[in-house]
mmCIF file of C-alpha atoms and ligand atoms in Angstrom:
data_model
loop_
_atom_site.group_PDB
_atom_site.id
_atom_site.type_symbol
_atom_site.label_atom_id
_atom_site.label_comp_id
_atom_site.label_asym_id
_atom_site.label_seq_id
_atom_site.Cartn_x
_atom_site.Cartn_y
_atom_site.Cartn_z
ATOM 1 C CA UNK A 33 -25.577 11.333 11.122
ATOM 2 C CA UNK A 34 -24.883 7.887 12.600
ATOM 3 C CA UNK A 35 -22.579 5.526 10.784
ATOM 4 C CA UNK A 36 -23.573 1.854 10.686
ATOM 5 C CA UNK A 37 -20.965 -0.325 12.403
ATOM 6 C CA UNK A 38 -18.687 -2.140 9.989
ATOM 7 C CA UNK A 39 -18.966 -5.960 10.165
ATOM 8 C CA UNK A 40 -15.567 -7.386 11.181
ATOM 9 C CA UNK A 41 -14.969 -11.074 10.372
ATOM 10 C CA UNK A 42 -12.012 -13.345 11.096
ATOM 11 C CA UNK A 43 -9.783 -13.504 8.009
ATOM 12 C CA UNK A 44 -8.503 -16.948 9.032
ATOM 13 C CA UNK A 45 -11.983 -18.541 8.968
ATOM 14 C CA UNK A 46 -12.900 -20.125 5.596
ATOM 15 C CA UNK A 47 -16.588 -19.360 6.269
ATOM 16 C CA UNK A 48 -15.727 -15.625 6.469
ATOM 17 C CA UNK A 49 -13.944 -15.872 3.134
ATOM 18 C CA UNK A 50 -17.018 -17.541 1.630
ATOM 19 C CA UNK A 51 -19.207 -14.656 2.828
ATOM 20 C CA UNK A 52 -16.723 -12.078 1.572
ATOM 21 C CA UNK A 53 -16.529 -13.825 -1.802
ATOM 22 C CA UNK A 54 -20.325 -13.706 -2.109
ATOM 23 C CA UNK A 55 -20.279 -9.936 -1.480
ATOM 24 C CA UNK A 56 -17.501 -9.408 -4.036
ATOM 25 C CA UNK A 57 -19.310 -11.506 -6.654
ATOM 26 C CA UNK A 58 -22.302 -9.170 -6.330
ATOM 27 C CA UNK A 59 -20.123 -6.107 -6.855
ATOM 28 C CA UNK A 60 -19.640 -5.229 -3.157
ATOM 29 C CA UNK A 61 -16.522 -3.939 -1.400
ATOM 30 C CA UNK A 62 -14.552 -5.855 1.245
ATOM 31 C CA UNK A 63 -11.432 -4.749 3.110
ATOM 32 C CA UNK A 64 -8.834 -7.512 3.166
ATOM 33 C CA UNK A 65 -5.539 -7.834 5.074
ATOM 34 C CA UNK A 66 -2.313 -8.250 3.122
ATOM 35 C CA UNK A 67 1.298 -8.429 4.291
ATOM 36 C CA UNK A 68 1.752 -4.744 3.351
ATOM 37 C CA UNK A 69 -1.411 -2.825 4.265
ATOM 38 C CA UNK A 70 -5.166 -3.555 4.283
ATOM 39 C CA UNK A 71 -6.599 -3.403 0.759
ATOM 40 C CA UNK A 72 -10.133 -2.485 -0.304
ATOM 41 C CA UNK A 73 -11.038 -5.267 -2.703
ATOM 42 C CA UNK A 74 -13.463 -5.259 -5.626
ATOM 43 C CA UNK A 75 -14.012 -7.574 -8.600
ATOM 44 C CA UNK A 76 -11.538 -6.192 -11.153
ATOM 45 C CA UNK A 77 -13.733 -7.168 -14.091
ATOM 46 C CA UNK A 78 -16.868 -5.413 -12.773
ATOM 47 C CA UNK A 79 -16.835 -1.740 -13.796
ATOM 48 C CA UNK A 80 -19.640 -0.721 -11.423
ATOM 49 C CA UNK A 81 -17.869 -2.396 -8.486
ATOM 50 C CA UNK A 82 -14.705 -0.496 -9.413
ATOM 51 C CA UNK A 83 -16.674 2.745 -9.685
ATOM 52 C CA UNK A 84 -18.117 2.121 -6.202
ATOM 53 C CA UNK A 85 -14.587 1.523 -4.934
ATOM 54 C CA UNK A 86 -13.340 4.867 -6.277
ATOM 55 C CA UNK A 87 -16.376 6.531 -4.701
ATOM 56 C CA UNK A 88 -15.858 4.871 -1.291
ATOM 57 C CA UNK A 89 -12.232 6.069 -1.210
ATOM 58 C CA UNK A 90 -12.960 9.478 -2.717
ATOM 59 C CA UNK A 91 -10.173 8.637 -5.144
ATOM 60 C CA UNK A 92 -9.469 10.499 -8.395
ATOM 61 C CA UNK A 93 -10.554 8.153 -11.191
ATOM 62 C CA UNK A 94 -7.351 8.728 -13.178
ATOM 63 C CA UNK A 95 -5.495 6.781 -10.542
ATOM 64 C CA UNK A 96 -5.095 3.155 -11.734
ATOM 65 C CA UNK A 97 -5.396 0.166 -9.384
ATOM 66 C CA UNK A 98 -3.310 -2.944 -8.675
ATOM 67 C CA UNK A 99 -4.820 -6.290 -9.774
ATOM 68 C CA UNK A 100 -4.196 -8.955 -7.122
ATOM 69 C CA UNK A 101 -3.718 -12.557 -8.242
ATOM 70 C CA UNK A 102 -3.071 -15.955 -6.683
ATOM 71 C CA UNK A 103 -0.504 -17.364 -9.124
ATOM 72 C CA UNK A 104 2.020 -16.404 -11.772
ATOM 73 C CA UNK A 105 -0.201 -18.158 -14.280
ATOM 74 C CA UNK A 106 -3.102 -15.822 -13.492
ATOM 75 C CA UNK A 107 -0.779 -12.805 -13.645
ATOM 76 C CA UNK A 108 0.244 -13.840 -17.160
ATOM 77 C CA UNK A 109 -3.400 -13.848 -18.282
ATOM 78 C CA UNK A 110 -3.355 -10.103 -17.521
ATOM 79 C CA UNK A 111 0.047 -8.766 -18.621
ATOM 80 C CA UNK A 112 3.139 -9.741 -20.573
ATOM 81 C CA UNK A 113 6.459 -9.720 -18.712
ATOM 82 C CA UNK A 114 10.080 -9.638 -19.882
ATOM 83 C CA UNK A 115 12.570 -12.276 -18.734
ATOM 84 C CA UNK A 116 14.016 -9.772 -16.255
ATOM 85 C CA UNK A 117 10.578 -9.192 -14.713
ATOM 86 C CA UNK A 118 9.860 -12.931 -14.680
ATOM 87 C CA UNK A 119 13.066 -13.464 -12.725
ATOM 88 C CA UNK A 120 11.704 -11.051 -10.108
ATOM 89 C CA UNK A 121 8.423 -12.965 -9.887
ATOM 90 C CA UNK A 122 10.355 -16.195 -9.296
ATOM 91 C CA UNK A 123 12.432 -14.569 -6.566
ATOM 92 C CA UNK A 124 9.745 -12.540 -4.784
ATOM 93 C CA UNK A 125 6.200 -13.799 -5.470
ATOM 94 C CA UNK A 126 4.114 -14.237 -3.449
ATOM 95 C CA UNK A 127 5.293 -11.053 -1.760
ATOM 96 C CA UNK A 128 5.331 -7.251 -1.610
ATOM 97 C CA UNK A 129 6.306 -6.659 -5.256
ATOM 98 C CA UNK A 130 3.972 -5.115 -7.864
ATOM 99 C CA UNK A 131 4.889 -5.343 -11.538
ATOM 100 C CA UNK A 132 3.524 -2.985 -14.195
ATOM 101 C CA UNK A 133 3.433 -4.681 -17.589
ATOM 102 C CA UNK A 134 1.696 -4.322 -20.934
ATOM 103 C CA UNK A 135 -1.971 -5.216 -20.522
ATOM 104 C CA UNK A 136 -3.237 -8.156 -22.582
ATOM 105 C CA UNK A 137 -6.226 -7.586 -24.867
ATOM 106 C CA UNK A 138 -8.491 -10.106 -23.156
ATOM 107 C CA UNK A 139 -7.409 -9.402 -19.561
ATOM 108 C CA UNK A 140 -10.315 -9.746 -17.063
ATOM 109 C CA UNK A 141 -9.989 -6.109 -16.034
ATOM 110 C CA UNK A 142 -12.444 -3.263 -16.506
ATOM 111 C CA UNK A 143 -10.987 -0.243 -18.321
ATOM 112 C CA UNK A 144 -11.918 1.846 -15.308
ATOM 113 C CA UNK A 145 -9.627 -0.227 -13.037
ATOM 114 C CA UNK A 146 -6.726 0.360 -15.424
ATOM 115 C CA UNK A 147 -7.736 4.047 -15.739
ATOM 116 C CA UNK A 148 -7.660 3.653 -19.508
ATOM 117 C CA UNK A 149 -3.909 2.846 -19.615
ATOM 118 C CA UNK A 150 -2.514 0.088 -21.829
ATOM 119 C CA UNK A 151 -0.379 -1.060 -18.900
ATOM 120 C CA UNK A 152 -1.555 -2.788 -15.726
ATOM 121 C CA UNK A 153 -0.105 -3.188 -12.229
ATOM 122 C CA UNK A 154 -0.264 -6.789 -10.919
ATOM 123 C CA UNK A 155 0.759 -8.353 -7.631
ATOM 124 C CA UNK A 156 0.602 -11.815 -6.050
ATOM 125 C CA UNK A 157 0.528 -10.987 -2.349
ATOM 126 C CA UNK A 158 1.732 -13.240 0.452
ATOM 127 C CA UNK A 159 -1.708 -12.966 1.981
ATOM 128 C CA UNK A 160 -3.943 -16.061 2.286
ATOM 129 C CA UNK A 161 -7.186 -14.090 2.670
ATOM 130 C CA UNK A 162 -6.607 -12.106 -0.533
ATOM 131 C CA UNK A 163 -5.417 -15.088 -2.577
ATOM 132 C CA UNK A 164 -8.230 -17.214 -1.110
ATOM 133 C CA UNK A 165 -10.769 -14.668 -2.377
ATOM 134 C CA UNK A 166 -9.174 -14.496 -5.835
ATOM 135 C CA UNK A 167 -9.339 -18.306 -6.009
ATOM 136 C CA UNK A 168 -12.997 -18.336 -4.896
ATOM 137 C CA UNK A 169 -14.012 -15.789 -7.539
ATOM 138 C CA UNK A 170 -11.573 -17.228 -10.084
ATOM 139 C CA UNK A 171 -10.902 -13.616 -11.066
ATOM 140 C CA UNK A 172 -8.375 -10.918 -10.098
ATOM 141 C CA UNK A 173 -9.334 -8.411 -7.390
ATOM 142 C CA UNK A 174 -8.287 -4.782 -7.526
ATOM 143 C CA UNK A 175 -7.316 -3.419 -4.131
ATOM 144 C CA UNK A 176 -5.993 0.027 -3.269
ATOM 145 C CA UNK A 177 -5.195 0.693 0.371
ATOM 146 C CA UNK A 178 -8.433 0.585 2.410
ATOM 147 C CA UNK A 179 -8.506 4.230 3.504
ATOM 148 C CA UNK A 180 -10.077 7.470 2.264
ATOM 149 C CA UNK A 181 -7.846 8.917 -0.474
ATOM 150 C CA UNK A 182 -5.063 11.092 0.926
ATOM 151 C CA UNK A 183 -5.128 9.689 4.469
ATOM 152 C CA UNK A 184 -2.699 7.326 6.206
ATOM 153 C CA UNK A 185 -2.830 3.725 4.943
ATOM 154 C CA UNK A 186 -4.439 1.178 7.332
ATOM 155 C CA UNK A 187 -2.405 -1.605 8.947
ATOM 156 C CA UNK A 188 -5.170 -2.938 11.242
ATOM 157 C CA UNK A 189 -8.890 -3.686 10.827
ATOM 158 C CA UNK A 190 -9.617 -0.899 13.332
ATOM 159 C CA UNK A 191 -7.835 1.632 11.072
ATOM 160 C CA UNK A 192 -10.068 0.507 8.193
ATOM 161 C CA UNK A 193 -13.186 1.019 10.293
ATOM 162 C CA UNK A 194 -12.051 4.523 11.333
ATOM 163 C CA UNK A 195 -11.908 5.639 7.705
ATOM 164 C CA UNK A 196 -14.480 3.587 5.836
ATOM 165 C CA UNK A 197 -17.292 2.455 8.197
ATOM 166 C CA UNK A 198 -20.620 3.041 6.472
ATOM 167 C CA UNK A 199 -18.997 3.015 3.016
ATOM 168 C CA UNK A 200 -18.046 -0.666 2.594
ATOM 169 C CA UNK A 201 -19.707 -4.029 3.308
ATOM 170 C CA UNK A 202 -17.175 -5.795 5.539
ATOM 171 C CA UNK A 203 -13.609 -5.978 6.817
ATOM 172 C CA UNK A 204 -11.708 -9.224 7.241
ATOM 173 C CA UNK A 205 -9.502 -8.975 10.323
ATOM 174 C CA UNK A 206 -6.139 -10.696 9.911
ATOM 175 C CA UNK A 207 -4.344 -8.796 12.688
ATOM 176 C CA UNK A 208 -1.663 -6.136 12.130
ATOM 177 C CA UNK A 209 0.136 -6.195 8.750
ATOM 178 C CA UNK A 210 3.653 -7.615 9.018
ATOM 179 C CA UNK A 211 5.376 -5.307 6.506
ATOM 180 C CA UNK A 212 3.402 -2.129 7.227
ATOM 181 C CA UNK A 213 4.257 -0.190 4.057
ATOM 182 C CA UNK A 214 2.878 -0.751 0.550
ATOM 183 C CA UNK A 215 4.443 -2.982 -2.075
ATOM 184 C CA UNK A 216 7.412 -1.911 -4.169
ATOM 185 C CA UNK A 217 6.229 -1.050 -7.708
ATOM 186 C CA UNK A 218 8.452 -1.858 -10.694
ATOM 187 C CA UNK A 219 7.563 -0.990 -14.301
ATOM 188 C CA UNK A 220 8.674 -3.510 -16.912
ATOM 189 C CA UNK A 221 9.455 -1.164 -19.828
ATOM 190 C CA UNK A 222 11.222 -1.584 -23.191
ATOM 191 C CA UNK A 223 14.081 0.381 -21.598
ATOM 192 C CA UNK A 224 14.311 -2.067 -18.686
ATOM 193 C CA UNK A 225 12.990 -2.252 -15.134
ATOM 194 C CA UNK A 226 12.141 1.050 -13.459
ATOM 195 C CA UNK A 227 11.331 1.620 -9.788
ATOM 196 C CA UNK A 228 8.047 3.590 -9.621
ATOM 197 C CA UNK A 229 7.408 3.377 -5.878
ATOM 198 C CA UNK A 230 9.825 2.283 -3.143
ATOM 199 C CA UNK A 231 8.087 -0.154 -0.817
ATOM 200 C CA UNK A 232 8.254 -3.193 1.397
ATOM 201 C CA UNK A 233 10.676 -5.017 -0.898
ATOM 202 C CA UNK A 234 13.975 -3.126 -0.634
ATOM 203 C CA UNK A 235 15.782 -1.927 -3.775
ATOM 204 C CA UNK A 236 18.911 -3.852 -2.694
ATOM 205 C CA UNK A 237 17.020 -7.186 -2.769
ATOM 206 C CA UNK A 238 15.862 -6.484 -6.330
ATOM 207 C CA UNK A 239 19.326 -5.407 -7.489
ATOM 208 C CA UNK A 240 20.771 -8.616 -6.036
ATOM 209 C CA UNK A 241 18.562 -10.551 -8.493
ATOM 210 C CA UNK A 242 18.960 -8.302 -11.553
ATOM 211 C CA UNK A 243 22.663 -7.736 -10.950
ATOM 212 C CA UNK A 244 22.355 -4.061 -11.918
ATOM 213 C CA UNK A 245 21.397 -0.769 -10.275
ATOM 214 C CA UNK A 246 17.665 -0.113 -10.548
ATOM 215 C CA UNK A 247 16.575 3.017 -12.400
ATOM 216 C CA UNK A 248 13.921 5.345 -11.121
ATOM 217 C CA UNK A 249 12.094 6.626 -8.038
ATOM 218 C CA UNK A 250 13.464 10.095 -8.722
ATOM 219 C CA UNK A 251 11.238 13.047 -9.552
ATOM 220 C CA UNK A 252 9.943 11.363 -12.716
ATOM 221 C CA UNK A 253 8.061 8.661 -10.786
ATOM 222 C CA UNK A 254 5.112 11.030 -10.309
ATOM 223 C CA UNK A 255 4.453 11.029 -14.050
ATOM 224 C CA UNK A 256 4.099 7.281 -14.563
ATOM 225 C CA UNK A 257 2.550 6.474 -11.190
ATOM 226 C CA UNK A 258 -0.256 9.019 -10.979
ATOM 227 C CA UNK A 259 -1.109 7.827 -7.476
ATOM 228 C CA UNK A 260 2.160 9.171 -6.230
ATOM 229 C CA UNK A 261 0.669 12.551 -5.394
ATOM 230 C CA UNK A 262 3.044 14.666 -3.358
ATOM 231 C CA UNK A 263 0.830 14.778 -0.286
ATOM 232 C CA UNK A 264 -0.554 11.247 -0.223
ATOM 233 C CA UNK A 265 -0.091 9.852 3.263
ATOM 234 C CA UNK A 266 -1.100 12.951 5.110
ATOM 235 C CA UNK A 267 -1.770 13.202 8.835
ATOM 236 C CA UNK A 268 -3.648 16.288 10.074
ATOM 237 C CA UNK A 269 -0.730 17.426 12.214
ATOM 238 C CA UNK A 270 2.295 19.322 10.879
ATOM 239 C CA UNK A 271 5.224 16.977 10.368
ATOM 240 C CA UNK A 272 8.952 17.800 10.664
ATOM 241 C CA UNK A 273 11.543 15.284 9.462
ATOM 242 C CA UNK A 274 15.137 14.449 10.445
ATOM 243 C CA UNK A 275 14.668 15.976 13.873
ATOM 244 C CA UNK A 276 17.198 15.116 16.578
ATOM 245 C CA UNK A 277 15.950 17.647 19.169
ATOM 246 C CA UNK A 278 12.162 17.828 19.255
ATOM 247 C CA UNK A 279 10.353 20.853 20.704
ATOM 248 C CA UNK A 280 8.222 20.735 23.836
ATOM 249 C CA UNK A 281 4.890 20.705 21.963
ATOM 250 C CA UNK A 282 5.906 17.974 19.502
ATOM 251 C CA UNK A 283 5.014 14.284 19.481
ATOM 252 C CA UNK A 284 8.280 12.533 18.604
ATOM 253 C CA UNK A 285 8.594 9.416 16.460
ATOM 254 C CA UNK A 286 11.852 8.010 17.831
ATOM 255 C CA UNK A 287 14.289 5.653 16.101
ATOM 256 C CA UNK A 288 17.335 3.876 17.531
ATOM 257 C CA UNK A 289 19.434 6.277 19.620
ATOM 258 C CA UNK A 290 17.273 9.309 18.803
ATOM 259 C CA UNK A 291 14.932 9.053 21.776
ATOM 260 C CA UNK A 292 13.389 12.503 21.702
ATOM 261 C CA UNK A 293 14.006 13.807 25.180
ATOM 262 C CA UNK A 294 12.131 17.078 25.703
ATOM 263 C CA UNK A 295 9.227 16.143 23.441
ATOM 264 C CA UNK A 296 5.588 16.281 24.591
ATOM 265 C CA UNK A 297 5.413 12.499 24.070
ATOM 266 C CA UNK A 298 7.637 9.872 22.474
ATOM 267 C CA UNK A 299 6.552 6.924 20.299
ATOM 268 C CA UNK A 300 9.261 4.462 19.267
ATOM 269 C CA UNK A 301 9.390 3.320 15.627
ATOM 270 C CA UNK A 302 12.137 0.911 16.676
ATOM 271 C CA UNK A 303 14.266 1.222 19.801
ATOM 272 C CA UNK A 304 16.862 -1.181 18.399
ATOM 273 C CA UNK A 305 17.099 0.664 15.057
ATOM 274 C CA UNK A 306 15.485 -2.198 13.086
ATOM 275 C CA UNK A 307 14.053 -0.813 9.794
ATOM 276 C CA UNK A 308 11.609 -3.703 9.326
ATOM 277 C CA UNK A 309 10.153 -3.019 12.770
ATOM 278 C CA UNK A 310 9.994 0.711 11.987
ATOM 279 C CA UNK A 311 8.169 0.064 8.697
ATOM 280 C CA UNK A 312 5.641 -2.192 10.432
ATOM 281 C CA UNK A 313 4.991 0.502 13.068
ATOM 282 C CA UNK A 314 5.097 3.548 10.775
ATOM 283 C CA UNK A 315 1.451 4.123 9.779
ATOM 284 C CA UNK A 316 0.062 3.014 13.136
ATOM 285 C CA UNK A 317 2.298 5.407 15.065
ATOM 286 C CA UNK A 318 1.663 8.256 12.601
ATOM 287 C CA UNK A 319 -2.056 7.839 13.316
ATOM 288 C CA UNK A 320 -1.469 7.706 17.047
ATOM 289 C CA UNK A 321 0.770 10.797 16.983
ATOM 290 C CA UNK A 322 -1.847 12.589 14.882
ATOM 291 C CA UNK A 323 -4.415 11.981 17.626
ATOM 292 C CA UNK A 324 -2.036 13.138 20.366
ATOM 293 C CA UNK A 325 -1.020 16.573 19.106
ATOM 294 C CA UNK A 326 -0.836 19.285 16.458
ATOM 295 C CA UNK A 327 2.839 18.845 15.651
ATOM 296 C CA UNK A 328 4.853 15.695 14.949
ATOM 297 C CA UNK A 329 8.645 15.423 14.684
ATOM 298 C CA UNK A 330 10.402 12.358 13.302
ATOM 299 C CA UNK A 331 13.910 11.082 14.012
ATOM 300 C CA UNK A 332 16.359 10.659 11.107
ATOM 301 C CA UNK A 333 15.831 7.283 9.404
ATOM 302 C CA UNK A 334 18.679 5.766 7.342
ATOM 303 C CA UNK A 335 17.913 5.773 3.585
ATOM 304 C CA UNK A 336 19.070 2.212 2.919
ATOM 305 C CA UNK A 337 16.958 -0.957 2.615
ATOM 306 C CA UNK A 338 13.407 -0.429 3.895
ATOM 307 C CA UNK A 339 14.505 3.077 4.896
ATOM 308 C CA UNK A 340 13.941 4.188 1.284
ATOM 309 C CA UNK A 341 10.206 3.393 1.504
ATOM 310 C CA UNK A 342 9.914 4.810 5.027
ATOM 311 C CA UNK A 343 11.546 8.098 3.985
ATOM 312 C CA UNK A 344 9.378 8.243 0.850
ATOM 313 C CA UNK A 345 6.167 7.953 2.919
ATOM 314 C CA UNK A 346 7.413 10.427 5.514
ATOM 315 C CA UNK A 347 8.355 12.986 2.845
ATOM 316 C CA UNK A 348 4.883 12.739 1.308
ATOM 317 C CA UNK A 349 3.272 13.002 4.739
ATOM 318 C CA UNK A 350 5.258 16.181 5.400
ATOM 319 C CA UNK A 351 4.420 17.787 2.032
ATOM 320 C CA UNK A 352 2.076 20.815 2.071
ATOM 321 C CA UNK A 353 -1.535 19.762 1.625
ATOM 322 C CA UNK A 354 -2.805 22.807 -0.254
ATOM 323 C CA UNK A 355 -2.289 21.257 -3.708
HETATM 324 O O1 LIG B 511 0.871 -2.970 -0.992
HETATM 325 C C1 LIG B 511 0.127 -2.546 -1.878
HETATM 326 O O2 LIG B 511 0.495 -2.393 -3.041
HETATM 327 C C2 LIG B 511 -1.318 -2.252 -1.470
HETATM 328 C C3 LIG B 511 -1.981 -3.560 -1.065
HETATM 329 C C4 LIG B 511 -3.435 -3.400 -0.718
HETATM 330 O O3 LIG B 511 -1.805 -4.515 -2.080
HETATM 331 N N1 LIG B 511 -2.023 -1.599 -2.529
HETATM 332 C C5 LIG B 511 -1.756 -0.314 -2.898
HETATM 333 O O4 LIG B 511 -2.557 0.164 -3.910
HETATM 334 O O5 LIG B 511 -0.878 0.357 -2.386
HETATM 335 P P1 LIG B 511 -2.723 1.714 -4.230
HETATM 336 O O6 LIG B 511 -3.882 1.775 -5.178
HETATM 337 O O7 LIG B 511 -2.831 2.505 -2.994
HETATM 338 O O8 LIG B 511 -1.419 2.089 -4.990
HETATM 339 C C6 LIG B 511 -1.245 1.669 -6.334
HETATM 340 C C7 LIG B 511 -0.210 2.480 -7.019
HETATM 341 C C8 LIG B 511 -0.681 3.890 -7.339
HETATM 342 O O9 LIG B 511 0.327 4.800 -7.008
HETATM 343 C C9 LIG B 511 -0.898 3.841 -8.842
HETATM 344 O O10 LIG B 511 -0.731 5.067 -9.463
HETATM 345 C C10 LIG B 511 0.138 2.840 -9.272
HETATM 346 O O11 LIG B 511 0.107 1.856 -8.274
HETATM 347 N N2 LIG B 511 -0.231 2.192 -10.534
HETATM 348 C C11 LIG B 511 -1.268 1.373 -10.759
HETATM 349 N N3 LIG B 511 -1.333 1.038 -12.053
HETATM 350 C C12 LIG B 511 -0.308 1.630 -12.668
HETATM 351 C C13 LIG B 511 0.163 1.657 -14.022
HETATM 352 N N4 LIG B 511 -0.448 0.998 -15.010
HETATM 353 N N5 LIG B 511 1.276 2.380 -14.274
HETATM 354 C C14 LIG B 511 1.908 3.048 -13.281
HETATM 355 N N6 LIG B 511 1.502 3.059 -11.997
HETATM 356 C C15 LIG B 511 0.412 2.364 -11.693
HETATM 357 MG MG1 LIG B 512 -2.814 4.085 -1.112
#
């Protein structure tokens, strides 16, 4: 079977955004760059568009989506937020922070997008193409990562095409994503703020605003964030973590002083030990390593700052896939 080539348009060109907006208005699917990863966008209020999105990704329908907005005002048409959560929006929006709040009755969101929950995840990304599309439609867009469910998230337009050509209408190419891992997800609950998914906004930055340690991201996260399946970011190759001495048949993802001598090949997450650089390179190098061999070994990555999200993704990638 031949797969039709995926149209790739320049995300910086307003005319491309106009064409993408027209597709979205008719219920089509467009991959859009954000500062975290490429998202697969659909009109959040259109249930058949959302159904097509789940189908294109092969995603379990119980897995709720993030509604992307272009202002705090639009976010507050969708969910209610506590003062503590509002303080986070003032500090970090637009940016790689997703807030889960109580869904408003008249929110412009199909029940399918929210997977029937009475809460909704909302984010205002620092991503002109995504916010430009939301403004053109004057409606929120849902956007999970633009990859088949269970595979490595895309950080370039070429990654999107590898996974989804033939299944979506278009990809807007905005170059490589600057953050490289997904947004940090915080639930705004009656018991306070809870970290559901570590991500591109480090825990320490959030705690500096709230002035208190952030609860969550332990084993319980899987219950409230159904998308946090154990094996979610899986490469085909076997993955070993915290490896200082790789074996001769392993592709080594190196970090700082762990340079992987003796490995079959070495790919550097960050030679200088910069976690932001490592996060930006993570998914791209996991893909590359996956194409180069059957076994991947990864250097130890510190668990602080962006290291929490990097270690979270690596742990999921290393989890057994037979579940
Ligand atoms: O950086 C990102 O967040 C990217 C870009 C494209 O914006 N999007 C993304 O979406 O990572 P996705 O669908 O791959 O991940 C959304 C996560 C899932 O784990 C889902 O379970 C969780 O958010 N989620 C969504 N709605 C939720 C809700 N009401 N309560 C708890 N978790 C929710
Ligand atoms: Mg994803």
